PDB file of C-alpha atoms in Angstrom:
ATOM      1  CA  UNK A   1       6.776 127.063 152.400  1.00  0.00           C
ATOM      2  CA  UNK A   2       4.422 128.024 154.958  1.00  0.00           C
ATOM      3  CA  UNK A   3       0.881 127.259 153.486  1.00  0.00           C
ATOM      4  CA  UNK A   4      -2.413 130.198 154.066  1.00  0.00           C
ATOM      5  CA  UNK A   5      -6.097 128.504 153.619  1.00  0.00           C
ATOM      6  CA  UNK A   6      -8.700 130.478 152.651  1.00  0.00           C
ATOM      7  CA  UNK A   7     -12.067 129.792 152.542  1.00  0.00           C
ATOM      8  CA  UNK A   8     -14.441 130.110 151.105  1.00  0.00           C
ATOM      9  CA  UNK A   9     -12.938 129.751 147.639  1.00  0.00           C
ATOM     10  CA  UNK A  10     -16.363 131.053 146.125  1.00  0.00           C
ATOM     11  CA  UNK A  11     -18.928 132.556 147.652  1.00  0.00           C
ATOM     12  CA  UNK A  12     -22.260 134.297 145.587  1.00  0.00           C
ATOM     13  CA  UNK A  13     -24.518 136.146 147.955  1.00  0.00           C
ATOM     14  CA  UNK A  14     -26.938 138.569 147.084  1.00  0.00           C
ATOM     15  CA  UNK A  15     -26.622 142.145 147.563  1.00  0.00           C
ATOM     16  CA  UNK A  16     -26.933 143.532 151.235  1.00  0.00           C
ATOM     17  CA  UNK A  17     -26.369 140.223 152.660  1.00  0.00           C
ATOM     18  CA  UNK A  18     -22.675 140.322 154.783  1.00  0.00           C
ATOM     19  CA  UNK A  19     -19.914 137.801 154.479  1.00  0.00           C
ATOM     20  CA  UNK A  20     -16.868 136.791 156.377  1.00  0.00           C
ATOM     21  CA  UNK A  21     -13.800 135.518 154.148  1.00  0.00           C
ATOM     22  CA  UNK A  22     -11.340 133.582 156.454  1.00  0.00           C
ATOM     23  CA  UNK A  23      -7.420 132.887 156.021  1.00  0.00           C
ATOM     24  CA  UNK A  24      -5.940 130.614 158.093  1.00  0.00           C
ATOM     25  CA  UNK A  25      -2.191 129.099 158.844  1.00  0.00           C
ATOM     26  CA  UNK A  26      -0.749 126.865 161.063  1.00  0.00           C
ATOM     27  CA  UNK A  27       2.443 129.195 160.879  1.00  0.00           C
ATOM     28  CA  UNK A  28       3.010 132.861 162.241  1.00  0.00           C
ATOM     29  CA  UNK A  29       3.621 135.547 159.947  1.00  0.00           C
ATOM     30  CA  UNK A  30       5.463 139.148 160.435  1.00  0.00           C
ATOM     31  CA  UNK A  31       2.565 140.802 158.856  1.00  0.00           C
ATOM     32  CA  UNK A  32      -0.758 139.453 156.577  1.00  0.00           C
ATOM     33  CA  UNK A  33      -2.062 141.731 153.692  1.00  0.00           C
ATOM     34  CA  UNK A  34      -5.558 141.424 152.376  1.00  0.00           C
ATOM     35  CA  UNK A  35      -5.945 142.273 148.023  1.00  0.00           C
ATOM     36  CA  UNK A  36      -8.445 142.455 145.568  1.00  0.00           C
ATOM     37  CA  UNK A  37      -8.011 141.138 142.197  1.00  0.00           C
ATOM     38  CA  UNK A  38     -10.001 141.999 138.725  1.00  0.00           C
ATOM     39  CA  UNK A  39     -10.144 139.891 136.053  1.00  0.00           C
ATOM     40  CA  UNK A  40      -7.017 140.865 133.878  1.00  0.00           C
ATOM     41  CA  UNK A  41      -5.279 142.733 136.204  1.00  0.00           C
ATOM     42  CA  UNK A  42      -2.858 142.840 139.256  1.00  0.00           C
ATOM     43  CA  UNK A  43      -3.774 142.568 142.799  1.00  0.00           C
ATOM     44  CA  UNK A  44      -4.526 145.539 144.752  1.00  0.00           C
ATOM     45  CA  UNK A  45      -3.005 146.093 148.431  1.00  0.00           C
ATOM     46  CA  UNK A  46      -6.398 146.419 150.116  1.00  0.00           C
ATOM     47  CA  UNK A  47      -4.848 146.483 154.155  1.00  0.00           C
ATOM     48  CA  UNK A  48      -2.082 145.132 155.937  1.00  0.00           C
ATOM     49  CA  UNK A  49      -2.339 144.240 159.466  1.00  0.00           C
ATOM     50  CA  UNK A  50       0.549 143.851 161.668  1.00  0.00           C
ATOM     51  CA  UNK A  51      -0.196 143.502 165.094  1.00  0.00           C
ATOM     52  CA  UNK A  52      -2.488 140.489 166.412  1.00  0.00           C
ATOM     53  CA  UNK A  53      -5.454 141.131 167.758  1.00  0.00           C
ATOM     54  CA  UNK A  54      -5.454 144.416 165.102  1.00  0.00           C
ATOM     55  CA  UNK A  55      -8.581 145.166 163.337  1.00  0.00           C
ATOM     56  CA  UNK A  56      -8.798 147.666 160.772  1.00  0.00           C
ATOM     57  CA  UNK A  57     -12.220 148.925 158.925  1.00  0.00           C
ATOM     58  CA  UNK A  58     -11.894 150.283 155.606  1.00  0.00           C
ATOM     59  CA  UNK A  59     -15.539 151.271 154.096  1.00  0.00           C
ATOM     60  CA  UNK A  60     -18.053 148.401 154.835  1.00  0.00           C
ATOM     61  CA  UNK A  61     -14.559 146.111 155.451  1.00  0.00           C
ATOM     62  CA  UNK A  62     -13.288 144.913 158.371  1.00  0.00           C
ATOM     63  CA  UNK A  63     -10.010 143.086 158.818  1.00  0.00           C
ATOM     64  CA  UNK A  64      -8.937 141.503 161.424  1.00  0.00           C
ATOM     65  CA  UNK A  65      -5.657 139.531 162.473  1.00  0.00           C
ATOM     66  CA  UNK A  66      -5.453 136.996 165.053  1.00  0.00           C
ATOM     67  CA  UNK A  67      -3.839 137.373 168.155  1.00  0.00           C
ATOM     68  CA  UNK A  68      -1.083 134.677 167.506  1.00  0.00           C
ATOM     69  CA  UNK A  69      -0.798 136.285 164.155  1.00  0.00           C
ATOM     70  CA  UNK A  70      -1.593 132.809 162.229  1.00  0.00           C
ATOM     71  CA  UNK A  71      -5.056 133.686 160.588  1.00  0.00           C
ATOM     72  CA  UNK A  72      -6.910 136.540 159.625  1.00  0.00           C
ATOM     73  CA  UNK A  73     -10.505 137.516 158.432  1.00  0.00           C
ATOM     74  CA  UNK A  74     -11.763 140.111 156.095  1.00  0.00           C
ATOM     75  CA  UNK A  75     -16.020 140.848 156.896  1.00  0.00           C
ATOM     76  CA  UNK A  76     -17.921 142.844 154.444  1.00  0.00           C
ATOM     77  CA  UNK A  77     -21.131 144.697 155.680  1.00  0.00           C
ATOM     78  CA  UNK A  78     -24.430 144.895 153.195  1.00  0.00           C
ATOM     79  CA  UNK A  79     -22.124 143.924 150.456  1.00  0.00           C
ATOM     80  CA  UNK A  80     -22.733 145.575 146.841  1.00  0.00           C
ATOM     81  CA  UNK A  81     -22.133 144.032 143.360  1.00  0.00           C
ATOM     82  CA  UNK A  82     -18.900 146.712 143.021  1.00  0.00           C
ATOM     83  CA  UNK A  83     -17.289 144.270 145.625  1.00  0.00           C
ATOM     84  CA  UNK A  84     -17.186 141.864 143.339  1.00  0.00           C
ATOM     85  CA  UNK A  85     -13.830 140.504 142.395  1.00  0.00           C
ATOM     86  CA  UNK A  86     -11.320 138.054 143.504  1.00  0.00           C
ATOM     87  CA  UNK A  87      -9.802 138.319 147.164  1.00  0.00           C
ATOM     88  CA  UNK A  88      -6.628 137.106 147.953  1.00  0.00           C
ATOM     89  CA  UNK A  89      -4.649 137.017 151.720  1.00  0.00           C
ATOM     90  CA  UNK A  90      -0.999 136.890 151.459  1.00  0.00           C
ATOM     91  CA  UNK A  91       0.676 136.251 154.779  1.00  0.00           C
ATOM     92  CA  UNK A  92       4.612 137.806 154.685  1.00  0.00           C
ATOM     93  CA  UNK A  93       7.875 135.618 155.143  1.00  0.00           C
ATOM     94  CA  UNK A  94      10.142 138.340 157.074  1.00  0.00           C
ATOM     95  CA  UNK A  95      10.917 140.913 154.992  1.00  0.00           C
ATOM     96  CA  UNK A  96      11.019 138.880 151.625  1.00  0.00           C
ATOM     97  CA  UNK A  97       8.491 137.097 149.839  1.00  0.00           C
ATOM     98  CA  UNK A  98       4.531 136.633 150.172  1.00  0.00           C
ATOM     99  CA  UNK A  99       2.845 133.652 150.350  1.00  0.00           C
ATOM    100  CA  UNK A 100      -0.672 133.964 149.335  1.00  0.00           C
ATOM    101  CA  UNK A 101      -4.082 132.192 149.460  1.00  0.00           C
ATOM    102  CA  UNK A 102      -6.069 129.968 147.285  1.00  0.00           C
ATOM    103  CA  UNK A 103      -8.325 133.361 146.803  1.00  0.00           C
ATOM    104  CA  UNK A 104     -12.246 134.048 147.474  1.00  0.00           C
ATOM    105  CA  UNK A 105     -13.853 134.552 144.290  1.00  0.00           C
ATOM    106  CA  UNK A 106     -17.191 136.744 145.104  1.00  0.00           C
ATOM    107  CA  UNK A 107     -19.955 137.396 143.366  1.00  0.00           C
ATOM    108  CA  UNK A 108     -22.839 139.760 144.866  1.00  0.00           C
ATOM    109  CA  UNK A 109     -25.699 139.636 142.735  1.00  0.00           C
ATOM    110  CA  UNK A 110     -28.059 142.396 142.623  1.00  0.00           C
TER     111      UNK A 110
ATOM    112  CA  UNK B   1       1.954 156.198 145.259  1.00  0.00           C
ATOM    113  CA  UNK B   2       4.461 153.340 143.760  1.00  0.00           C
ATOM    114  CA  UNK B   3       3.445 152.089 140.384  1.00  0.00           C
ATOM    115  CA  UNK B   4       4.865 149.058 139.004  1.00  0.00           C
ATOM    116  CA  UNK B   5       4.630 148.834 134.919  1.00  0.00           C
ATOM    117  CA  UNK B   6       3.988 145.696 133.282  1.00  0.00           C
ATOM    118  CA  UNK B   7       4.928 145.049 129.693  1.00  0.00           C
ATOM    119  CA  UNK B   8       3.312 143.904 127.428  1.00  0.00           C
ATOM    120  CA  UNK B   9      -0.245 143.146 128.538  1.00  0.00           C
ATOM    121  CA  UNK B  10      -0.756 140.716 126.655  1.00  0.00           C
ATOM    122  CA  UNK B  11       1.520 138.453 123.833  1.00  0.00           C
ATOM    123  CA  UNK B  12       0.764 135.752 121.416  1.00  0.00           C
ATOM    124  CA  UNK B  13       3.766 133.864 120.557  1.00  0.00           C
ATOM    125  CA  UNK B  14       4.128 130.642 118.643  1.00  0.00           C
ATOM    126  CA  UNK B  15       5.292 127.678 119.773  1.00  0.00           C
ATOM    127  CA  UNK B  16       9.167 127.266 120.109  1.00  0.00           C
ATOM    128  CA  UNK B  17       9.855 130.855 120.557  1.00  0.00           C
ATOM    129  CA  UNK B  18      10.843 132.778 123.273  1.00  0.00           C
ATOM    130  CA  UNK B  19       8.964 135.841 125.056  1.00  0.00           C
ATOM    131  CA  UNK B  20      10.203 138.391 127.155  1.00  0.00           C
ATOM    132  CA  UNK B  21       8.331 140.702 130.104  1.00  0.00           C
ATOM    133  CA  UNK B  22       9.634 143.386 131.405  1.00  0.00           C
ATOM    134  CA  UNK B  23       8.974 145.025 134.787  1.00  0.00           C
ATOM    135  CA  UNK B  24       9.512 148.113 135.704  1.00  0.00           C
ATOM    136  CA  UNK B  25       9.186 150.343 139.007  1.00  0.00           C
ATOM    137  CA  UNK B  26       8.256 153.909 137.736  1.00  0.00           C
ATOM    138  CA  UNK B  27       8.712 156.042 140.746  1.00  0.00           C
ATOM    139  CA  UNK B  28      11.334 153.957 143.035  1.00  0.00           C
ATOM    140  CA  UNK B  29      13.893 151.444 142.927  1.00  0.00           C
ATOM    141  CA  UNK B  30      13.520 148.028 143.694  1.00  0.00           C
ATOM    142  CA  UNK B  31      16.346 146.147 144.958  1.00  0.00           C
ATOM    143  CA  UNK B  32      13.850 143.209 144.848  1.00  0.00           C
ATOM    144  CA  UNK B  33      11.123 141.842 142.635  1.00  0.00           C
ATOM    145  CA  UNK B  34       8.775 138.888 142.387  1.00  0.00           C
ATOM    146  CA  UNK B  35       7.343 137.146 139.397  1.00  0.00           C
ATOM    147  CA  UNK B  36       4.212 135.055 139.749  1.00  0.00           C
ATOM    148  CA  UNK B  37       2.560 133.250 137.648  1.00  0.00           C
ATOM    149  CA  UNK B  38      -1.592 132.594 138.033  1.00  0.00           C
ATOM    150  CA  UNK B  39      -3.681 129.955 136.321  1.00  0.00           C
ATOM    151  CA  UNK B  40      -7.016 130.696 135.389  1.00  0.00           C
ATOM    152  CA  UNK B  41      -9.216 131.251 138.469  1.00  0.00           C
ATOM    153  CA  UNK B  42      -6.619 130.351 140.776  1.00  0.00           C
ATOM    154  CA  UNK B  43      -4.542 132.621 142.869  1.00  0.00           C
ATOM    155  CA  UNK B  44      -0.976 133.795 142.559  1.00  0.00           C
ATOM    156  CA  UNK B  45       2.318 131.151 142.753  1.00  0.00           C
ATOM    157  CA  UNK B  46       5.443 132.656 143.505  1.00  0.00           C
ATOM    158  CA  UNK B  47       7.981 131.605 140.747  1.00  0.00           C
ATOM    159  CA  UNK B  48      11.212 133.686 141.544  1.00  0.00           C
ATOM    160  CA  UNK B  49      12.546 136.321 143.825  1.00  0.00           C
ATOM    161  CA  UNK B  50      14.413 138.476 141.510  1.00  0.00           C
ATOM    162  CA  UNK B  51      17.470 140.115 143.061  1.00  0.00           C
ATOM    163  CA  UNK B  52      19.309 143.198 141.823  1.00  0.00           C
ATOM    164  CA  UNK B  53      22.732 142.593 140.361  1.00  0.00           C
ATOM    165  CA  UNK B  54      23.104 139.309 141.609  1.00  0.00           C
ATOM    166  CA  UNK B  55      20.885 135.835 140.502  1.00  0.00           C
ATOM    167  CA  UNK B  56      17.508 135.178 140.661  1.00  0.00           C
ATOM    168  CA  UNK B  57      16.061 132.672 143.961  1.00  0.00           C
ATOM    169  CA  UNK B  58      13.658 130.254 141.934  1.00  0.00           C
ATOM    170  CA  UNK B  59      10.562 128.385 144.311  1.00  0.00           C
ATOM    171  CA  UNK B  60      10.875 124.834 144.083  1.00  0.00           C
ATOM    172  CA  UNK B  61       9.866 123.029 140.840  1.00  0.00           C
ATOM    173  CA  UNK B  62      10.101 126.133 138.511  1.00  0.00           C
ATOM    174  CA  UNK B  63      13.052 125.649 135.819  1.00  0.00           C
ATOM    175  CA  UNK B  64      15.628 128.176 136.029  1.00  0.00           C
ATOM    176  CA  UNK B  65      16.390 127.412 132.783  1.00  0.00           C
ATOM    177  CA  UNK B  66      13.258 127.714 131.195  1.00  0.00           C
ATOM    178  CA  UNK B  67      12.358 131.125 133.075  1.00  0.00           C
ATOM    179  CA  UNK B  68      14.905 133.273 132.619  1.00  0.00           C
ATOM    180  CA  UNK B  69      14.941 136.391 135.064  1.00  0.00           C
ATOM    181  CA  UNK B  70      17.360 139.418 134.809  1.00  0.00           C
ATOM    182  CA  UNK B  71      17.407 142.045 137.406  1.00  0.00           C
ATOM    183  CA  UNK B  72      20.278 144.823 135.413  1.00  0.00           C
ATOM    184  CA  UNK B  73      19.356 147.728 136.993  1.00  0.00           C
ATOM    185  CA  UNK B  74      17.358 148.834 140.011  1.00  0.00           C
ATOM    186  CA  UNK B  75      14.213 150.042 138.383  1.00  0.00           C
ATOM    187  CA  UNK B  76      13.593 147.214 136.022  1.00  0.00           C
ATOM    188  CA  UNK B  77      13.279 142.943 135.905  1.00  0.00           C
ATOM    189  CA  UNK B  78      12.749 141.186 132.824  1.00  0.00           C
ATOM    190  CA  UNK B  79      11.049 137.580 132.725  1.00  0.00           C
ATOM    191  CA  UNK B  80      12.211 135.728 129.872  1.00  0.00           C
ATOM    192  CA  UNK B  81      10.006 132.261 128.833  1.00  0.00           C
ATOM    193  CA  UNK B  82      12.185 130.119 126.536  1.00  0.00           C
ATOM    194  CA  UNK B  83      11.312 127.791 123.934  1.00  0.00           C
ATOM    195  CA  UNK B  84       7.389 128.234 125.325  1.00  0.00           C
ATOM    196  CA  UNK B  85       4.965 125.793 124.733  1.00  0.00           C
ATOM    197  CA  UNK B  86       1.448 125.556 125.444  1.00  0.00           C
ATOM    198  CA  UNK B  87       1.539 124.855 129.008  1.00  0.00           C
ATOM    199  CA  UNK B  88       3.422 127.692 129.512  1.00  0.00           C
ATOM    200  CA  UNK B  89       0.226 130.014 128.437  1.00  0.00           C
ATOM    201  CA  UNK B  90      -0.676 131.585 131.915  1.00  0.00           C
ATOM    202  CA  UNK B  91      -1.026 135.393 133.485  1.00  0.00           C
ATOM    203  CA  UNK B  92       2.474 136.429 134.541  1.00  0.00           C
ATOM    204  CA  UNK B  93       2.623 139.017 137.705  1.00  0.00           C
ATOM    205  CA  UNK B  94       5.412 140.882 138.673  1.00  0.00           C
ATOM    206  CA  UNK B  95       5.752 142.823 142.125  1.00  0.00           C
ATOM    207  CA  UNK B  96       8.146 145.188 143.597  1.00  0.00           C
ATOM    208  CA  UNK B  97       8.850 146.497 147.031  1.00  0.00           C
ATOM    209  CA  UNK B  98       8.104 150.070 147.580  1.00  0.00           C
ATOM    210  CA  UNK B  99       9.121 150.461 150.293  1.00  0.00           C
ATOM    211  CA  UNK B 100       7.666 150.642 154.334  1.00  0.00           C
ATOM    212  CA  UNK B 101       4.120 150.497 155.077  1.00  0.00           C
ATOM    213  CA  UNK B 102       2.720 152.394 157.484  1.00  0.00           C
ATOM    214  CA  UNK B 103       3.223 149.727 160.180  1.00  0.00           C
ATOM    215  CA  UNK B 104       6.778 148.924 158.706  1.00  0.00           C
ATOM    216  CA  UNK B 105       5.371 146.018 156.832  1.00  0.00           C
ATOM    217  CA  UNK B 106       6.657 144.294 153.909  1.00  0.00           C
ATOM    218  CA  UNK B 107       4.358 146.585 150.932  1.00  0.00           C
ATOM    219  CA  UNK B 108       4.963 145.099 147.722  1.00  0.00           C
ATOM    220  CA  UNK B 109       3.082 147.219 144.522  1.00  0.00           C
ATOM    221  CA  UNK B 110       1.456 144.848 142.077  1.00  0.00           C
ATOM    222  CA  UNK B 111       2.056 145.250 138.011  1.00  0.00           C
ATOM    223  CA  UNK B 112      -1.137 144.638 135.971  1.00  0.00           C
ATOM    224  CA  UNK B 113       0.192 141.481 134.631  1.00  0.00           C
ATOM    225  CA  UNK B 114       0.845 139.902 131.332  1.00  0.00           C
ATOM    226  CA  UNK B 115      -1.129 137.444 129.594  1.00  0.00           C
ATOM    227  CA  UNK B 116       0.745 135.076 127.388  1.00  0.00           C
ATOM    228  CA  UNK B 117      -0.773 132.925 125.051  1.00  0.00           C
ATOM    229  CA  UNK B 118       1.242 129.890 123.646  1.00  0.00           C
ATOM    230  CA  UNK B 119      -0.127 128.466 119.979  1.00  0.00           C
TER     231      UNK B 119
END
């Protein structure tokens, strides 16, 4: 089973501060998705990134996937307490099964 | 977009019994589904790849025998905990593939999970 780390696995920041949540692999995968997780509920497909090097924005996120497609990182900008939540990377195994993260929990206090 | 449907949200069972979950794909068929299973603030362990018409692919260490999966038709997976006990009291996720993303990649929609409690 090819392992992801990610780190950190909680951060608490206060509000308008940034962060960088990092994922990283010694193994290459086809594709790495990034989700966001609420307490009592499923993971939610935030991105996927494909191509290394890619970086994608989405709101005050940025993700961005390595050029030998092994790690990734997700930056928020002037982060708000509604990005709160639990953030999870799941790398994919071909065109089966993800293999996902230890999670970030974050907390932004206001 | 796909929507997976989780059921039931939550269950209480006593210990001994058995407890079933279904999963369903509302607007697409899924040839494949995934149960997980997530400890409290922890993140999400892959128990079984759940294959339509043919036998579930368990992840090494889970009992086949104690999770039962059925895959029957192409819209809906079942996850069946036998003879549960205490330490079987977790958040069970299923997932489905949807289909492509928009870079071809593997896109698999969540369900909202079910929350089993074992007395």
């Amino acid at each position: 089973t090819q392992l992801l780390e990610q780190s950190p696995q909680f951060l608490s920041i206060q509000e308008g501060e940034n962060l960088t949540v990092y994922c990283n692999s010694s193994s290459v995968f086809s594709s790495l998705q990034w989700y966001r997780q609420e307490p009592g509920e499923g993971p939610v497909l935030l991105v996927t990134v494909v191509t290394g090097g890619e970086v994608k924005k989405l709101k005050r996120l940025t993700f961005q996937f390595g050029d030998a497609r092994k790690d990734s990182s997700l930056h928020i900008t002037a982060a708000q307490p509604g990005d709160t939540g639990l953030y999870l990377c799941a790398g994919a195994q071909g065109a089966q099964k993800l293999v996902f993260g230890q999670g970030t929990r974050l907390t932004i206090n206001p | 977009g796909a929507v997976v449907s989780q059921h039931p949200s939550w269950v209480i069972c006593k210990s001994g019994t058995s407890v079933k979950i279904e999963c369903r794909s509302l607007d697409f068929q899924a040839t494949t589904m995934f149960w997980y299973r997530q400890f409290p603030k922890q993140s999400l362990m892959l128990m079984a790849t759940s294959n339509e018409g043919s036998k579930a692919t368990y992840e090494q260490g889970v009992e086949k025998d104690k999770f039962l999966i059925n895959h029957a038709s192409l819209t809906l997976s079942t996850l069946t905990v036998t003879s549960a006990h205490p330490e079987d009291s977790s958040f069970y996720i299923c997932s489905a593939r949807g289909g492509a993303g928009e870079d071809g990649a593997n896109v698999l929609t969540f369900g909202a999970g079910s929350r089993l409690t074992v007395l």
